[in-house]
């Protein structure tokens, strides 16, 4: 979360006093017709009230009453390869940034570039999900929310994520296999069909559909813009009030 520094409080006090003191000088001059008296009154008020404002601001900073902590959440977008997870997650992340909350974007491609040779067997993928869960948990301990997009094809790994992190919101980006293949600009489905890629979800490995997803986006009929509105509305209603 963000914290106001002493210098920020001082600058806020300065800007406010500039407006308020100018008003005081004008009022004194109108009533007494003496510019010297008006300037003297303004100067005294400037020194006294900017000091009092700073003290008042710092005192309220230490008082927790009336504050509401924004609990960190984790948006977990799952679905078949090329179902639209990354595109939607990127757009949601951009929109949530407007809420001015601590937020990080985590994508499977970026993580696998950092940790090469992870592997794609069920055991290796489940172990990898535990690493991601630990990363998200660490970020949440520092009040940082996350938008994560992973195929995460196995129910046990998604269950592990839900148990490890707080306020986990599963978004199932649902698209049929044919739609995903039509979007195959990378040629990965063709490679999997030729047997060049092993453990490829939807072709030679399973994708187990989420049974308890908070949000389901049918990306073959729902536009990215509509998906973003649905997801952001859910977050605003449940976590950023």
Coordinates of C-alpha atoms in Angstrom, one line a residue:
X1 CA 0.0 0.0 0.0
X2 CA 1.0 3.6 -0.4
X3 CA 2.3 5.8 2.4
X4 CA 2.3 9.6 2.6
X5 CA 5.8 11.0 3.3
X6 CA 6.5 14.0 5.5
X7 CA 7.5 16.0 2.4
X8 CA 4.2 15.2 0.7
X9 CA 2.3 16.4 3.8
X10 CA 4.3 19.6 3.8
X11 CA 3.7 20.3 0.1
X12 CA 0.0 19.7 0.5
X13 CA 0.1 22.1 3.4
X14 CA 2.0 24.7 1.4
X15 CA -0.4 24.5 -1.6
X16 CA -3.4 24.9 0.7
X17 CA -2.0 27.7 2.7
X18 CA -1.1 29.6 -0.5
X19 CA -4.8 29.7 -1.4
X20 CA -6.1 30.3 2.2
X21 CA -3.5 33.0 3.1
X22 CA -4.1 34.9 -0.1
X23 CA -7.8 34.9 0.8
X24 CA -7.0 36.1 4.3
X25 CA -4.9 39.0 3.0
X26 CA -7.7 40.1 0.6
X27 CA -10.3 40.0 3.4
X28 CA -8.1 42.0 5.8
X29 CA -7.4 44.6 3.1
X30 CA -11.1 44.9 2.2
X31 CA -12.1 45.5 5.9
X32 CA -9.2 47.7 7.0
X33 CA -7.8 49.2 3.8
X34 CA -4.2 48.7 4.9
X35 CA -2.0 46.5 2.8
X36 CA 0.8 46.3 5.4
X37 CA -1.6 45.0 8.0
X38 CA -3.1 42.5 5.5
X39 CA 0.3 41.2 4.6
X40 CA 1.4 40.9 8.3
X41 CA -1.8 39.0 9.2
X42 CA -1.3 36.7 6.2
X43 CA 2.4 36.0 7.1
X44 CA 1.5 35.2 10.7
X45 CA -1.3 33.0 9.6
X46 CA 0.9 31.2 7.1
X47 CA 3.5 30.2 9.6
X48 CA 1.1 29.2 12.3
X49 CA -1.4 27.2 10.2
X50 CA 1.0 25.4 8.0
X51 CA 2.7 24.1 11.1
X52 CA -0.6 23.1 12.6
X53 CA -1.7 21.5 9.4
X54 CA 1.5 19.4 9.2
X55 CA 1.0 18.2 12.9
X56 CA -2.7 17.5 12.2
X57 CA -1.9 15.5 9.1
X58 CA 0.8 13.3 10.7
X59 CA -1.4 12.7 13.8
X60 CA -4.3 11.4 11.6
X61 CA -1.8 9.3 9.6
X62 CA -1.2 7.3 12.8
X63 CA -4.9 6.9 13.7
X64 CA -6.4 3.8 12.1
X65 CA -10.0 4.7 12.9
X66 CA -12.0 5.1 9.7
X67 CA -9.5 3.4 7.5
X68 CA -10.4 0.3 5.5
X69 CA -7.7 -2.1 4.4
X70 CA -8.0 -3.4 0.9
X71 CA -7.4 -7.2 1.1
X72 CA -5.2 -8.5 -1.7
X73 CA -6.8 -10.8 -4.2
X74 CA -5.6 -13.2 -6.8
X75 CA -7.3 -13.4 -10.2
X76 CA -6.5 -16.8 -11.7
X77 CA -7.3 -17.1 -15.4
X78 CA -7.3 -20.7 -16.6
X79 CA -8.2 -22.4 -19.9
X80 CA -6.9 -24.2 -22.9
X81 CA -3.9 -22.9 -24.8
X82 CA -5.0 -19.9 -27.0
X83 CA -8.4 -19.7 -25.3
X84 CA -7.7 -16.0 -24.7
X85 CA -6.4 -16.0 -21.1
X86 CA -3.4 -13.8 -21.7
X87 CA -5.2 -11.3 -23.8
X88 CA -8.0 -10.9 -21.3
X89 CA -5.7 -10.9 -18.3
X90 CA -3.5 -8.1 -19.8
X91 CA -6.6 -6.0 -20.5
X92 CA -8.0 -6.6 -17.0
X93 CA -4.6 -5.7 -15.5
X94 CA -4.6 -2.4 -17.4
X95 CA -8.1 -1.6 -16.2
X96 CA -7.5 -2.5 -12.6
X97 CA -4.4 -0.3 -12.5
X98 CA -6.8 2.7 -12.7
X99 CA -8.0 1.8 -9.2
X100 CA -4.5 2.7 -7.9
X101 CA -4.0 -0.4 -5.8
X102 CA -0.7 -2.5 -5.5
X103 CA -1.0 -4.9 -8.4
X104 CA 1.3 -7.4 -10.3
X105 CA 0.8 -9.3 -13.5
X106 CA 2.0 -12.9 -13.6
X107 CA 1.9 -15.0 -16.9
X108 CA 3.0 -18.5 -17.5
X109 CA 5.2 -17.5 -20.4
X110 CA 7.2 -15.0 -18.4
X111 CA 7.7 -17.4 -15.5
X112 CA 8.9 -20.2 -17.8
X113 CA 11.4 -17.9 -19.3
X114 CA 12.8 -17.2 -15.8
X115 CA 12.7 -20.8 -14.8
X116 CA 13.6 -22.9 -17.9
X117 CA 13.3 -26.7 -18.2
X118 CA 10.3 -26.9 -15.8
X119 CA 8.7 -29.7 -17.8
X120 CA 5.1 -30.4 -18.7
X121 CA 4.3 -33.7 -17.0
X122 CA 1.5 -33.7 -14.4
X123 CA 4.0 -34.0 -11.6
X124 CA 6.2 -31.2 -12.9
X125 CA 3.2 -28.9 -13.6
X126 CA 1.8 -29.5 -10.1
X127 CA 5.2 -28.7 -8.6
X128 CA 5.4 -25.6 -10.7
X129 CA 1.9 -24.4 -9.5
X130 CA 3.1 -24.7 -5.9
X131 CA 6.0 -22.3 -6.8
X132 CA 3.6 -19.9 -8.3
X133 CA 1.3 -20.2 -5.3
X134 CA 4.2 -19.4 -3.0
X135 CA 5.1 -16.3 -5.1
X136 CA 1.5 -15.0 -5.0
X137 CA 1.3 -15.7 -1.2
X138 CA 4.5 -13.6 -0.7
X139 CA 3.1 -10.8 -2.7
X140 CA -0.1 -10.9 -0.8
X141 CA 1.8 -10.7 2.5
X142 CA 3.0 -7.3 1.2
X143 CA -0.6 -6.3 0.3
X144 CA -0.1 -6.8 -3.4
X145 CA -2.9 -8.3 -5.5
X146 CA -2.2 -10.4 -8.6
X147 CA -3.6 -11.1 -12.1
X148 CA -2.3 -14.5 -13.1
X149 CA -2.9 -16.5 -16.3
X150 CA -1.9 -20.1 -16.6
X151 CA -3.3 -23.1 -18.4
X152 CA -3.2 -25.0 -15.1
X153 CA -5.0 -28.0 -16.5
X154 CA -5.3 -30.1 -13.4
X155 CA -7.9 -29.7 -10.7
X156 CA -5.5 -30.6 -7.9
X157 CA -3.0 -27.8 -8.8
X158 CA -5.8 -25.2 -8.9
X159 CA -7.1 -26.5 -5.6
X160 CA -3.6 -26.1 -4.2
X161 CA -3.5 -22.5 -5.4
X162 CA -6.9 -21.8 -3.8
X163 CA -5.6 -23.2 -0.5
X164 CA -2.3 -21.3 -0.5
X165 CA -3.5 -17.8 -1.3
X166 CA -6.2 -15.4 -0.1
X167 CA -9.3 -14.2 -2.0
X168 CA -8.6 -16.5 -5.0
X169 CA -10.9 -15.8 -7.9
X170 CA -10.9 -18.4 -10.6
X171 CA -11.8 -17.1 -14.1
X172 CA -12.4 -20.0 -16.5
X173 CA -11.8 -18.7 -20.0
X174 CA -13.8 -21.3 -21.9
X175 CA -13.3 -21.9 -25.6
X176 CA -13.9 -25.1 -27.5
X177 CA -10.9 -26.9 -29.0
X178 CA -11.7 -25.9 -32.6
X179 CA -11.8 -22.2 -31.7
X180 CA -8.4 -22.5 -30.0
X181 CA -7.0 -24.3 -33.0
X182 CA -8.3 -21.6 -35.3
X183 CA -6.4 -19.0 -33.2
X184 CA -3.2 -21.1 -33.4
X185 CA -0.9 -18.4 -34.8
X186 CA 2.0 -20.1 -33.2
X187 CA 1.4 -23.5 -34.8
X188 CA 1.6 -25.2 -31.4
X189 CA -1.6 -27.3 -31.9
X190 CA -0.3 -28.5 -35.2
X191 CA 3.0 -29.6 -33.6
X192 CA 1.0 -31.4 -30.8
X193 CA -1.1 -33.2 -33.4
X194 CA 2.0 -34.3 -35.2
X195 CA 3.4 -35.6 -31.9
X196 CA 6.2 -33.0 -31.7
X197 CA 4.9 -31.7 -28.4
X198 CA 4.1 -34.0 -25.5
X199 CA 1.7 -33.3 -22.6
X200 CA -0.1 -30.6 -24.6
X201 CA -3.4 -29.8 -22.9
X202 CA -6.4 -30.7 -25.1
X203 CA -4.5 -32.8 -27.5
X204 CA -2.3 -35.5 -25.9
X205 CA -3.0 -34.4 -22.3
X206 CA -6.2 -33.6 -20.4
X207 CA -7.7 -30.3 -19.5
X208 CA -9.9 -30.7 -16.4
X209 CA -12.5 -28.0 -16.5
X210 CA -12.9 -26.0 -13.2
X211 CA -15.9 -27.1 -11.2
X212 CA -16.1 -24.1 -8.9
X213 CA -15.0 -21.1 -11.0
X214 CA -16.2 -17.7 -9.7
X215 CA -16.4 -16.4 -13.3
X216 CA -16.8 -18.2 -16.6
X217 CA -16.0 -16.3 -19.8
X218 CA -16.9 -18.0 -23.0
X219 CA -14.3 -16.4 -25.1
X220 CA -15.6 -17.6 -28.5
X221 CA -18.8 -15.5 -28.0
X222 CA -17.7 -12.9 -25.4
X223 CA -15.5 -10.0 -26.6
X224 CA -12.3 -9.0 -24.6
X225 CA -14.0 -5.7 -23.7
X226 CA -17.1 -7.5 -22.3
X227 CA -14.9 -10.0 -20.4
X228 CA -13.0 -7.1 -18.8
X229 CA -16.2 -5.4 -17.7
X230 CA -17.5 -8.6 -16.1
X231 CA -14.2 -9.4 -14.2
X232 CA -13.5 -5.8 -13.1
X233 CA -17.1 -5.4 -11.9
X234 CA -16.7 -8.6 -9.8
X235 CA -13.5 -7.3 -8.2
X236 CA -14.9 -3.9 -7.5
X237 CA -18.0 -5.3 -5.8
X238 CA -16.1 -7.9 -3.7
X239 CA -12.7 -6.5 -2.9
X240 CA -12.4 -2.8 -3.8
X241 CA -15.4 -1.1 -2.3

